[in-house]
Amino acid sequence: MTARRRLLHDLTKLHSEDLQDQYLLKPPNVRFTCKMFYPNVYADGSICLDILQRNWSPTYDVTSILISIRSLLNDPNPNSPANKEAAKLFLENKRLYETKVKKLIERQKMNDQTLLDDEDEEKVEKKQPSPSAIEIDSKYLYM
């Protein structure tokens, strides 16, 4: 597993809303549900990817969308940034960029664990996704 893949490990989740409503007419609204520091991900978690914007075609299925996202995660495009700070750091100082991403991931892991530790198991409410939503753990992007 490459360093980049480790940096974008299973904490990263995708969420696609309105997949059923107008899926063929317009691309699904796909976004990461956790904080990301990545050249092609906006602050709200939405992804800067041509097939989810101007190059959308009804022929794209969920598999092709996920393959495109996986490709973007493995090979970011800093020349078309959604996050200019991440793109600049990625281009100018990859080591510092990777350090920043690792720290963010560690912070998220600690926050997730704290939330679990603070709640009684009986009180933990499991959220069920709506029928028109898909949540995908990023570990599946690297298969």
mmCIF file of N, CA and C in Angstrom:
data_model
loop_
_atom_site.group_PDB
_atom_site.id
_atom_site.type_symbol
_atom_site.label_atom_id
_atom_site.label_comp_id
_atom_site.label_asym_id
_atom_site.label_seq_id
_atom_site.Cartn_x
_atom_site.Cartn_y
_atom_site.Cartn_z
ATOM 1 N N MET A 1 0.852 -1.183 0.000
ATOM 2 C CA MET A 1 0.000 0.000 0.000
ATOM 3 C C MET A 1 0.891 1.238 0.000
ATOM 4 N N THR A 2 0.601 2.159 -0.889
ATOM 5 C CA THR A 2 1.414 3.371 -0.987
ATOM 6 C C THR A 2 1.092 4.328 0.151
ATOM 7 N N ALA A 3 1.977 5.292 0.353
ATOM 8 C CA ALA A 3 1.768 6.292 1.411
ATOM 9 C C ALA A 3 0.484 7.074 1.164
ATOM 10 N N ARG A 4 0.219 7.411 -0.084
ATOM 11 C CA ARG A 4 -0.983 8.181 -0.409
ATOM 12 C C ARG A 4 -2.239 7.392 -0.043
ATOM 13 N N ARG A 5 -2.217 6.103 -0.322
ATOM 14 C CA ARG A 5 -3.375 5.274 0.021
ATOM 15 C C ARG A 5 -3.552 5.181 1.534
ATOM 16 N N ARG A 6 -2.433 5.068 2.252
ATOM 17 C CA ARG A 6 -2.524 5.026 3.713
ATOM 18 C C ARG A 6 -3.098 6.323 4.254
ATOM 19 N N LEU A 7 -2.709 7.441 3.628
ATOM 20 C CA LEU A 7 -3.193 8.738 4.090
ATOM 21 C C LEU A 7 -4.698 8.880 3.912
ATOM 22 N N LEU A 8 -5.223 8.236 2.903
ATOM 23 C CA LEU A 8 -6.656 8.341 2.600
ATOM 24 C C LEU A 8 -7.347 7.029 2.944
ATOM 25 N N HIS A 9 -7.076 6.527 4.138
ATOM 26 C CA HIS A 9 -7.562 5.199 4.531
ATOM 27 C C HIS A 9 -9.034 5.219 4.913
ATOM 28 N N ASP A 10 -9.435 4.220 5.655
ATOM 29 C CA ASP A 10 -10.858 3.974 5.845
ATOM 30 C C ASP A 10 -11.618 4.995 6.674
ATOM 31 N N LEU A 11 -10.974 6.058 7.156
ATOM 32 C CA LEU A 11 -11.731 7.120 7.822
ATOM 33 C C LEU A 11 -12.535 7.944 6.832
ATOM 34 N N THR A 12 -12.055 7.975 5.609
ATOM 35 C CA THR A 12 -12.684 8.790 4.585
ATOM 36 C C THR A 12 -13.959 8.115 4.109
ATOM 37 N N LYS A 13 -15.030 8.877 4.116
ATOM 38 C CA LYS A 13 -16.298 8.307 3.670
ATOM 39 C C LYS A 13 -16.899 9.190 2.582
ATOM 40 N N LEU A 14 -17.606 8.549 1.715
ATOM 41 C CA LEU A 14 -18.317 9.263 0.656
ATOM 42 C C LEU A 14 -19.806 9.205 0.931
ATOM 43 N N HIS A 15 -20.466 10.236 0.554
ATOM 44 C CA HIS A 15 -21.915 10.264 0.724
ATOM 45 C C HIS A 15 -22.520 10.794 -0.566
ATOM 46 N N SER A 16 -23.438 10.062 -1.118
ATOM 47 C CA SER A 16 -24.096 10.476 -2.351
ATOM 48 C C SER A 16 -25.577 10.664 -2.078
ATOM 49 N N GLU A 17 -26.057 11.899 -2.273
ATOM 50 C CA GLU A 17 -27.459 12.215 -2.033
ATOM 51 C C GLU A 17 -28.209 12.282 -3.354
ATOM 52 N N ASP A 18 -29.489 12.069 -3.265
ATOM 53 C CA ASP A 18 -30.376 12.198 -4.423
ATOM 54 C C ASP A 18 -29.964 11.303 -5.581
ATOM 55 N N LEU A 19 -29.418 10.148 -5.273
ATOM 56 C CA LEU A 19 -28.971 9.255 -6.328
ATOM 57 C C LEU A 19 -30.147 8.752 -7.158
ATOM 58 N N GLN A 20 -31.265 8.479 -6.526
ATOM 59 C CA GLN A 20 -32.404 7.928 -7.252
ATOM 60 C C GLN A 20 -33.241 8.997 -7.943
ATOM 61 N N ASP A 21 -33.362 10.170 -7.346
ATOM 62 C CA ASP A 21 -34.293 11.179 -7.834
ATOM 63 C C ASP A 21 -34.051 11.602 -9.287
ATOM 64 N N GLN A 22 -32.881 12.125 -9.580
ATOM 65 C CA GLN A 22 -32.607 12.624 -10.928
ATOM 66 C C GLN A 22 -31.271 12.096 -11.444
ATOM 67 N N TYR A 23 -30.969 10.864 -11.104
ATOM 68 C CA TYR A 23 -29.659 10.290 -11.410
ATOM 69 C C TYR A 23 -29.286 10.386 -12.883
ATOM 70 N N LEU A 24 -30.187 10.105 -13.776
ATOM 71 C CA LEU A 24 -29.830 10.130 -15.189
ATOM 72 C C LEU A 24 -29.759 11.541 -15.756
ATOM 73 N N LEU A 25 -30.556 12.451 -15.213
ATOM 74 C CA LEU A 25 -30.590 13.811 -15.735
ATOM 75 C C LEU A 25 -29.395 14.649 -15.291
ATOM 76 N N LYS A 26 -28.943 14.412 -14.082
ATOM 77 C CA LYS A 26 -27.793 15.160 -13.572
ATOM 78 C C LYS A 26 -26.960 14.237 -12.693
ATOM 79 N N PRO A 27 -25.693 14.577 -12.499
ATOM 80 C CA PRO A 27 -24.835 13.697 -11.695
ATOM 81 C C PRO A 27 -25.277 13.680 -10.236
ATOM 82 N N PRO A 28 -24.984 12.586 -9.539
ATOM 83 C CA PRO A 28 -25.311 12.552 -8.118
ATOM 84 C C PRO A 28 -24.439 13.540 -7.352
ATOM 85 N N ASN A 29 -24.947 13.994 -6.232
ATOM 86 C CA ASN A 29 -24.197 14.885 -5.351
ATOM 87 C C ASN A 29 -23.316 14.010 -4.466
ATOM 88 N N VAL A 30 -22.058 13.870 -4.825
ATOM 89 C CA VAL A 30 -21.138 12.996 -4.102
ATOM 90 C C VAL A 30 -20.178 13.861 -3.303
ATOM 91 N N ARG A 31 -20.030 13.523 -2.021
ATOM 92 C CA ARG A 31 -19.114 14.297 -1.187
ATOM 93 C C ARG A 31 -18.542 13.422 -0.090
ATOM 94 N N PHE A 32 -17.404 13.842 0.437
ATOM 95 C CA PHE A 32 -16.818 13.187 1.601
ATOM 96 C C PHE A 32 -17.533 13.709 2.835
ATOM 97 N N THR A 33 -17.790 12.826 3.790
ATOM 98 C CA THR A 33 -18.504 13.233 4.992
ATOM 99 C C THR A 33 -17.570 13.587 6.139
ATOM 100 N N CYS A 34 -16.287 13.343 5.992
ATOM 101 C CA CYS A 34 -15.333 13.761 7.018
ATOM 102 C C CYS A 34 -14.449 14.866 6.433
ATOM 103 N N LYS A 35 -13.774 15.571 7.297
ATOM 104 C CA LYS A 35 -12.909 16.671 6.856
ATOM 105 C C LYS A 35 -11.780 16.117 5.992
ATOM 106 N N MET A 36 -11.563 16.772 4.859
ATOM 107 C CA MET A 36 -10.511 16.350 3.929
ATOM 108 C C MET A 36 -9.589 17.529 3.648
ATOM 109 N N PHE A 37 -8.302 17.238 3.536
ATOM 110 C CA PHE A 37 -7.326 18.216 3.067
ATOM 111 C C PHE A 37 -6.725 17.596 1.820
ATOM 112 N N TYR A 38 -7.309 17.935 0.678
ATOM 113 C CA TYR A 38 -6.941 17.295 -0.579
ATOM 114 C C TYR A 38 -7.136 18.301 -1.701
ATOM 115 N N PRO A 39 -6.237 18.329 -2.679
ATOM 116 C CA PRO A 39 -6.330 19.335 -3.740
ATOM 117 C C PRO A 39 -7.672 19.379 -4.469
ATOM 118 N N ASN A 40 -8.328 18.249 -4.623
ATOM 119 C CA ASN A 40 -9.537 18.195 -5.441
ATOM 120 C C ASN A 40 -10.820 17.998 -4.642
ATOM 121 N N VAL A 41 -10.779 18.369 -3.357
ATOM 122 C CA VAL A 41 -11.969 18.268 -2.509
ATOM 123 C C VAL A 41 -12.243 19.636 -1.893
ATOM 124 N N TYR A 42 -13.471 20.128 -2.099
ATOM 125 C CA TYR A 42 -13.882 21.421 -1.543
ATOM 126 C C TYR A 42 -14.076 21.316 -0.029
ATOM 127 N N ALA A 43 -14.170 22.454 0.627
ATOM 128 C CA ALA A 43 -14.334 22.501 2.087
ATOM 129 C C ALA A 43 -15.593 21.761 2.546
ATOM 130 N N ASP A 44 -16.641 21.757 1.720
ATOM 131 C CA ASP A 44 -17.878 21.064 2.104
ATOM 132 C C ASP A 44 -17.834 19.570 1.806
ATOM 133 N N GLY A 45 -16.698 19.078 1.292
ATOM 134 C CA GLY A 45 -16.538 17.660 1.003
ATOM 135 C C GLY A 45 -16.874 17.268 -0.421
ATOM 136 N N SER A 46 -17.439 18.183 -1.202
ATOM 137 C CA SER A 46 -17.747 17.841 -2.593
ATOM 138 C C SER A 46 -16.449 17.712 -3.387
ATOM 139 N N ILE A 47 -16.538 16.956 -4.469
ATOM 140 C CA ILE A 47 -15.350 16.548 -5.216
ATOM 141 C C ILE A 47 -15.275 17.280 -6.545
ATOM 142 N N CYS A 48 -14.106 17.808 -6.848
ATOM 143 C CA CYS A 48 -13.858 18.469 -8.124
ATOM 144 C C CYS A 48 -13.438 17.390 -9.127
ATOM 145 N N LEU A 49 -14.416 16.872 -9.841
ATOM 146 C CA LEU A 49 -14.189 15.779 -10.780
ATOM 147 C C LEU A 49 -15.065 16.029 -11.998
ATOM 148 N N ASP A 50 -14.454 16.042 -13.178
ATOM 149 C CA ASP A 50 -15.178 16.434 -14.387
ATOM 150 C C ASP A 50 -16.429 15.608 -14.659
ATOM 151 N N ILE A 51 -16.412 14.306 -14.382
ATOM 152 C CA ILE A 51 -17.613 13.511 -14.682
ATOM 153 C C ILE A 51 -18.757 13.783 -13.698
ATOM 154 N N LEU A 52 -18.457 14.470 -12.604
ATOM 155 C CA LEU A 52 -19.509 14.866 -11.664
ATOM 156 C C LEU A 52 -19.950 16.301 -11.908
ATOM 157 N N GLN A 53 -19.417 16.899 -12.975
ATOM 158 C CA GLN A 53 -19.760 18.284 -13.285
ATOM 159 C C GLN A 53 -20.054 18.410 -14.773
ATOM 160 N N ARG A 54 -19.192 19.082 -15.497
ATOM 161 C CA ARG A 54 -19.482 19.425 -16.897
ATOM 162 C C ARG A 54 -19.454 18.232 -17.860
ATOM 163 N N ASN A 55 -18.766 17.150 -17.519
ATOM 164 C CA ASN A 55 -18.686 15.996 -18.416
ATOM 165 C C ASN A 55 -19.605 14.851 -18.001
ATOM 166 N N TRP A 56 -20.667 15.170 -17.276
ATOM 167 C CA TRP A 56 -21.602 14.130 -16.842
ATOM 168 C C TRP A 56 -22.313 13.509 -18.037
ATOM 169 N N SER A 57 -22.506 12.205 -17.958
ATOM 170 C CA SER A 57 -23.271 11.475 -18.966
ATOM 171 C C SER A 57 -24.149 10.449 -18.247
ATOM 172 N N PRO A 58 -25.371 10.257 -18.712
ATOM 173 C CA PRO A 58 -26.252 9.257 -18.095
ATOM 174 C C PRO A 58 -25.713 7.830 -18.200
ATOM 175 N N THR A 59 -24.698 7.642 -19.025
ATOM 176 C CA THR A 59 -24.121 6.301 -19.157
ATOM 177 C C THR A 59 -23.236 5.928 -17.968
ATOM 178 N N TYR A 60 -22.850 6.906 -17.157
ATOM 179 C CA TYR A 60 -22.023 6.599 -15.985
ATOM 180 C C TYR A 60 -22.868 5.930 -14.909
ATOM 181 N N ASP A 61 -22.357 4.828 -14.402
ATOM 182 C CA ASP A 61 -23.026 4.178 -13.285
ATOM 183 C C ASP A 61 -22.206 4.410 -12.017
ATOM 184 N N VAL A 62 -22.687 3.912 -10.897
ATOM 185 C CA VAL A 62 -22.007 4.129 -9.621
ATOM 186 C C VAL A 62 -20.584 3.576 -9.668
ATOM 187 N N THR A 63 -20.402 2.432 -10.309
ATOM 188 C CA THR A 63 -19.070 1.834 -10.403
ATOM 189 C C THR A 63 -18.104 2.761 -11.123
ATOM 190 N N SER A 64 -18.517 3.328 -12.244
ATOM 191 C CA SER A 64 -17.612 4.215 -12.990
ATOM 192 C C SER A 64 -17.310 5.486 -12.199
ATOM 193 N N ILE A 65 -18.289 5.966 -11.434
ATOM 194 C CA ILE A 65 -18.052 7.146 -10.594
ATOM 195 C C ILE A 65 -17.012 6.824 -9.525
ATOM 196 N N LEU A 66 -17.173 5.678 -8.868
ATOM 197 C CA LEU A 66 -16.225 5.295 -7.809
ATOM 198 C C LEU A 66 -14.828 5.032 -8.359
ATOM 199 N N ILE A 67 -14.745 4.449 -9.530
ATOM 200 C CA ILE A 67 -13.434 4.229 -10.159
ATOM 201 C C ILE A 67 -12.772 5.572 -10.456
ATOM 202 N N SER A 68 -13.541 6.535 -10.934
ATOM 203 C CA SER A 68 -12.990 7.869 -11.212
ATOM 204 C C SER A 68 -12.521 8.556 -9.935
ATOM 205 N N ILE A 69 -13.293 8.408 -8.859
ATOM 206 C CA ILE A 69 -12.891 9.007 -7.585
ATOM 207 C C ILE A 69 -11.625 8.338 -7.071
ATOM 208 N N ARG A 70 -11.563 7.022 -7.161
ATOM 209 C CA ARG A 70 -10.363 6.301 -6.725
ATOM 210 C C ARG A 70 -9.150 6.760 -7.526
ATOM 211 N N SER A 71 -9.331 6.931 -8.814
ATOM 212 C CA SER A 71 -8.246 7.403 -9.664
ATOM 213 C C SER A 71 -7.781 8.795 -9.246
ATOM 214 N N LEU A 72 -8.725 9.670 -8.952
ATOM 215 C CA LEU A 72 -8.387 11.025 -8.514
ATOM 216 C C LEU A 72 -7.645 11.004 -7.176
ATOM 217 N N LEU A 73 -8.049 10.115 -6.268
ATOM 218 C CA LEU A 73 -7.366 10.013 -4.977
ATOM 219 C C LEU A 73 -5.947 9.479 -5.130
ATOM 220 N N ASN A 74 -5.751 8.590 -6.085
ATOM 221 C CA ASN A 74 -4.414 8.047 -6.325
ATOM 222 C C ASN A 74 -3.529 9.002 -7.111
ATOM 223 N N ASP A 75 -4.150 9.869 -7.889
ATOM 224 C CA ASP A 75 -3.401 10.789 -8.741
ATOM 225 C C ASP A 75 -4.103 12.146 -8.747
ATOM 226 N N PRO A 76 -3.884 12.960 -7.700
ATOM 227 C CA PRO A 76 -4.574 14.249 -7.613
ATOM 228 C C PRO A 76 -4.215 15.170 -8.771
ATOM 229 N N ASN A 77 -5.120 16.094 -9.058
ATOM 230 C CA ASN A 77 -4.895 17.074 -10.112
ATOM 231 C C ASN A 77 -4.749 18.457 -9.471
ATOM 232 N N PRO A 78 -3.530 18.834 -9.077
ATOM 233 C CA PRO A 78 -3.337 20.129 -8.421
ATOM 234 C C PRO A 78 -3.513 21.313 -9.371
ATOM 235 N N ASN A 79 -3.605 21.057 -10.674
ATOM 236 C CA ASN A 79 -3.796 22.139 -11.646
ATOM 237 C C ASN A 79 -5.257 22.552 -11.779
ATOM 238 N N SER A 80 -6.153 21.782 -11.179
ATOM 239 C CA SER A 80 -7.576 22.124 -11.149
ATOM 240 C C SER A 80 -8.051 21.973 -9.704
ATOM 241 N N PRO A 81 -7.543 22.847 -8.827
ATOM 242 C CA PRO A 81 -7.787 22.631 -7.397
ATOM 243 C C PRO A 81 -9.145 23.118 -6.901
ATOM 244 N N ALA A 82 -9.690 22.361 -5.981
ATOM 245 C CA ALA A 82 -10.855 22.789 -5.212
ATOM 246 C C ALA A 82 -10.360 23.411 -3.912
ATOM 247 N N ASN A 83 -9.203 22.947 -3.466
ATOM 248 C CA ASN A 83 -8.566 23.453 -2.255
ATOM 249 C C ASN A 83 -7.191 23.979 -2.665
ATOM 250 N N LYS A 84 -7.095 25.286 -2.861
ATOM 251 C CA LYS A 84 -5.854 25.883 -3.367
ATOM 252 C C LYS A 84 -4.686 25.698 -2.410
ATOM 253 N N GLU A 85 -4.963 25.765 -1.105
ATOM 254 C CA GLU A 85 -3.897 25.584 -0.117
ATOM 255 C C GLU A 85 -3.317 24.166 -0.204
ATOM 256 N N ALA A 86 -4.183 23.165 -0.296
ATOM 257 C CA ALA A 86 -3.729 21.778 -0.399
ATOM 258 C C ALA A 86 -2.965 21.558 -1.706
ATOM 259 N N ALA A 87 -3.460 22.130 -2.800
ATOM 260 C CA ALA A 87 -2.798 21.974 -4.096
ATOM 261 C C ALA A 87 -1.410 22.602 -4.079
ATOM 262 N N LYS A 88 -1.308 23.795 -3.512
ATOM 263 C CA LYS A 88 -0.014 24.481 -3.452
ATOM 264 C C LYS A 88 0.976 23.688 -2.608
ATOM 265 N N LEU A 89 0.529 23.224 -1.451
ATOM 266 C CA LEU A 89 1.405 22.454 -0.577
ATOM 267 C C LEU A 89 1.795 21.131 -1.231
ATOM 268 N N PHE A 90 0.857 20.491 -1.918
ATOM 269 C CA PHE A 90 1.127 19.240 -2.625
ATOM 270 C C PHE A 90 2.219 19.435 -3.675
ATOM 271 N N LEU A 91 2.158 20.546 -4.404
ATOM 272 C CA LEU A 91 3.145 20.823 -5.452
ATOM 273 C C LEU A 91 4.496 21.271 -4.900
ATOM 274 N N GLU A 92 4.459 22.081 -3.838
ATOM 275 C CA GLU A 92 5.692 22.705 -3.353
ATOM 276 C C GLU A 92 6.410 21.925 -2.256
ATOM 277 N N ASN A 93 5.681 21.172 -1.451
ATOM 278 C CA ASN A 93 6.307 20.473 -0.333
ATOM 279 C C ASN A 93 5.471 19.240 0.019
ATOM 280 N N LYS A 94 5.672 18.170 -0.751
ATOM 281 C CA LYS A 94 4.858 16.966 -0.589
ATOM 282 C C LYS A 94 4.996 16.356 0.811
ATOM 283 N N ARG A 95 6.183 16.434 1.377
ATOM 284 C CA ARG A 95 6.402 15.870 2.716
ATOM 285 C C ARG A 95 5.544 16.601 3.756
ATOM 286 N N LEU A 96 5.526 17.928 3.697
ATOM 287 C CA LEU A 96 4.711 18.710 4.625
ATOM 288 C C LEU A 96 3.216 18.458 4.378
ATOM 289 N N TYR A 97 2.851 18.332 3.109
ATOM 290 C CA TYR A 97 1.463 18.012 2.753
ATOM 291 C C TYR A 97 1.040 16.689 3.404
ATOM 292 N N GLU A 98 1.860 15.650 3.241
ATOM 293 C CA GLU A 98 1.537 14.338 3.804
ATOM 294 C C GLU A 98 1.489 14.375 5.327
ATOM 295 N N THR A 99 2.373 15.164 5.942
ATOM 296 C CA THR A 99 2.362 15.315 7.399
ATOM 297 C C THR A 99 1.053 15.945 7.855
ATOM 298 N N LYS A 100 0.612 16.973 7.145
ATOM 299 C CA LYS A 100 -0.642 17.647 7.501
ATOM 300 C C LYS A 100 -1.828 16.696 7.373
ATOM 301 N N VAL A 101 -1.849 15.896 6.320
ATOM 302 C CA VAL A 101 -2.935 14.935 6.116
ATOM 303 C C VAL A 101 -2.918 13.876 7.218
ATOM 304 N N LYS A 102 -1.728 13.382 7.550
ATOM 305 C CA LYS A 102 -1.616 12.375 8.616
ATOM 306 C C LYS A 102 -2.130 12.916 9.943
ATOM 307 N N LYS A 103 -1.786 14.164 10.265
ATOM 308 C CA LYS A 103 -2.251 14.767 11.519
ATOM 309 C C LYS A 103 -3.770 14.894 11.530
ATOM 310 N N LEU A 104 -4.342 15.279 10.414
ATOM 311 C CA LEU A 104 -5.796 15.395 10.318
ATOM 312 C C LEU A 104 -6.456 14.034 10.538
ATOM 313 N N ILE A 105 -5.908 13.002 9.926
ATOM 314 C CA ILE A 105 -6.451 11.649 10.078
ATOM 315 C C ILE A 105 -6.352 11.196 11.532
ATOM 316 N N GLU A 106 -5.206 11.431 12.161
ATOM 317 C CA GLU A 106 -5.034 11.046 13.565
ATOM 318 C C GLU A 106 -6.024 11.782 14.460
ATOM 319 N N ARG A 107 -6.222 13.060 14.200
ATOM 320 C CA ARG A 107 -7.177 13.846 14.983
ATOM 321 C C ARG A 107 -8.597 13.279 14.824
ATOM 322 N N GLN A 108 -8.946 12.904 13.601
ATOM 323 C CA GLN A 108 -10.271 12.333 13.360
ATOM 324 C C GLN A 108 -10.418 10.984 14.046
ATOM 325 N N LYS A 109 -9.362 10.180 14.025
ATOM 326 C CA LYS A 109 -9.406 8.887 14.711
ATOM 327 C C LYS A 109 -9.615 9.085 16.205
ATOM 328 N N MET A 110 -8.906 10.047 16.793
ATOM 329 C CA MET A 110 -9.037 10.321 18.223
ATOM 330 C C MET A 110 -10.446 10.815 18.541
ATOM 331 N N ASN A 111 -10.981 11.699 17.721
ATOM 332 C CA ASN A 111 -12.340 12.211 17.930
ATOM 333 C C ASN A 111 -13.367 11.093 17.836
ATOM 334 N N ASP A 112 -13.212 10.212 16.850
ATOM 335 C CA ASP A 112 -14.136 9.090 16.702
ATOM 336 C C ASP A 112 -14.083 8.191 17.928
ATOM 337 N N GLN A 113 -12.881 7.912 18.423
ATOM 338 C CA GLN A 113 -12.725 7.041 19.586
ATOM 339 C C GLN A 113 -13.292 7.697 20.837
ATOM 340 N N THR A 114 -13.069 9.000 20.992
ATOM 341 C CA THR A 114 -13.599 9.723 22.147
ATOM 342 C C THR A 114 -15.119 9.668 22.156
ATOM 343 N N LEU A 115 -15.720 9.848 20.999
ATOM 344 C CA LEU A 115 -17.180 9.774 20.912
ATOM 345 C C LEU A 115 -17.687 8.407 21.336
ATOM 346 N N LEU A 116 -16.997 7.361 20.905
ATOM 347 C CA LEU A 116 -17.415 6.014 21.269
ATOM 348 C C LEU A 116 -17.199 5.748 22.752
ATOM 349 N N ASP A 117 -16.082 6.231 23.298
ATOM 350 C CA ASP A 117 -15.788 6.026 24.714
ATOM 351 C C ASP A 117 -16.774 6.762 25.607
ATOM 352 N N ASP A 118 -17.230 7.923 25.179
ATOM 353 C CA ASP A 118 -18.108 8.753 25.994
ATOM 354 C C ASP A 118 -19.554 8.264 26.024
ATOM 355 N N GLU A 119 -19.927 7.445 25.079
ATOM 356 C CA GLU A 119 -21.318 7.004 25.000
ATOM 357 C C GLU A 119 -21.466 5.580 25.515
ATOM 358 N N ASP A 120 -22.528 5.352 26.242
ATOM 359 C CA ASP A 120 -22.855 4.017 26.700
ATOM 360 C C ASP A 120 -23.315 3.218 25.487
ATOM 361 N N GLU A 121 -22.863 1.972 25.363
ATOM 362 C CA GLU A 121 -23.207 1.170 24.184
ATOM 363 C C GLU A 121 -24.709 1.083 23.960
ATOM 364 N N GLU A 122 -25.467 1.041 25.031
ATOM 365 C CA GLU A 122 -26.919 0.933 24.895
ATOM 366 C C GLU A 122 -27.533 2.205 24.325
ATOM 367 N N LYS A 123 -26.836 3.322 24.485
ATOM 368 C CA LYS A 123 -27.374 4.601 24.031
ATOM 369 C C LYS A 123 -26.944 4.957 22.612
ATOM 370 N N VAL A 124 -25.992 4.195 22.069
ATOM 371 C CA VAL A 124 -25.509 4.495 20.725
ATOM 372 C C VAL A 124 -26.619 4.188 19.730
ATOM 373 N N GLU A 125 -27.016 5.209 19.009
ATOM 374 C CA GLU A 125 -28.081 5.057 18.024
ATOM 375 C C GLU A 125 -27.447 4.875 16.657
ATOM 376 N N LYS A 126 -27.780 3.789 16.003
ATOM 377 C CA LYS A 126 -27.221 3.533 14.682
ATOM 378 C C LYS A 126 -28.078 4.232 13.643
ATOM 379 N N LYS A 127 -27.441 5.078 12.863
ATOM 380 C CA LYS A 127 -28.157 5.795 11.807
ATOM 381 C C LYS A 127 -28.301 4.890 10.598
ATOM 382 N N GLN A 128 -29.486 4.846 10.055
ATOM 383 C CA GLN A 128 -29.733 4.113 8.823
ATOM 384 C C GLN A 128 -29.768 5.119 7.678
ATOM 385 N N PRO A 129 -28.998 4.872 6.609
ATOM 386 C CA PRO A 129 -29.036 5.809 5.491
ATOM 387 C C PRO A 129 -30.412 5.805 4.836
ATOM 388 N N SER A 130 -30.787 6.951 4.293
ATOM 389 C CA SER A 130 -32.057 7.028 3.580
ATOM 390 C C SER A 130 -31.955 6.198 2.307
ATOM 391 N N PRO A 131 -33.083 5.790 1.722
ATOM 392 C CA PRO A 131 -33.030 4.961 0.522
ATOM 393 C C PRO A 131 -32.338 5.645 -0.657
ATOM 394 N N SER A 132 -32.257 6.972 -0.641
ATOM 395 C CA SER A 132 -31.625 7.672 -1.759
ATOM 396 C C SER A 132 -30.208 8.125 -1.419
ATOM 397 N N ALA A 133 -29.609 7.525 -0.388
ATOM 398 C CA ALA A 133 -28.252 7.911 0.003
ATOM 399 C C ALA A 133 -27.350 6.690 0.025
ATOM 400 N N ILE A 134 -26.116 6.917 -0.342
ATOM 401 C CA ILE A 134 -25.117 5.853 -0.300
ATOM 402 C C ILE A 134 -23.915 6.388 0.455
ATOM 403 N N GLU A 135 -23.447 5.623 1.425
ATOM 404 C CA GLU A 135 -22.249 5.996 2.161
ATOM 405 C C GLU A 135 -21.231 4.894 1.939
ATOM 406 N N ILE A 136 -20.070 5.264 1.465
ATOM 407 C CA ILE A 136 -19.060 4.287 1.100
ATOM 408 C C ILE A 136 -17.781 4.579 1.852
ATOM 409 N N ASP A 137 -17.256 3.577 2.505
ATOM 410 C CA ASP A 137 -16.011 3.705 3.235
ATOM 411 C C ASP A 137 -14.873 3.668 2.218
ATOM 412 N N SER A 138 -13.889 4.541 2.374
ATOM 413 C CA SER A 138 -12.838 4.655 1.362
ATOM 414 C C SER A 138 -11.975 3.420 1.241
ATOM 415 N N LYS A 139 -11.983 2.515 2.226
ATOM 416 C CA LYS A 139 -11.151 1.325 2.078
ATOM 417 C C LYS A 139 -11.586 0.526 0.857
ATOM 418 N N TYR A 140 -12.847 0.694 0.452
ATOM 419 C CA TYR A 140 -13.323 -0.004 -0.731
ATOM 420 C C TYR A 140 -12.848 0.646 -2.024
ATOM 421 N N LEU A 141 -12.322 1.848 -1.944
ATOM 422 C CA LEU A 141 -11.807 2.516 -3.140
ATOM 423 C C LEU A 141 -10.467 1.941 -3.575
ATOM 424 N N TYR A 142 -9.821 1.169 -2.708
ATOM 425 C CA TYR A 142 -8.477 0.683 -3.010
ATOM 426 C C TYR A 142 -8.447 -0.798 -3.328
ATOM 427 N N MET A 143 -9.574 -1.381 -3.628
ATOM 428 C CA MET A 143 -9.613 -2.800 -3.976
ATOM 429 C C MET A 143 -9.090 -3.013 -5.367
#
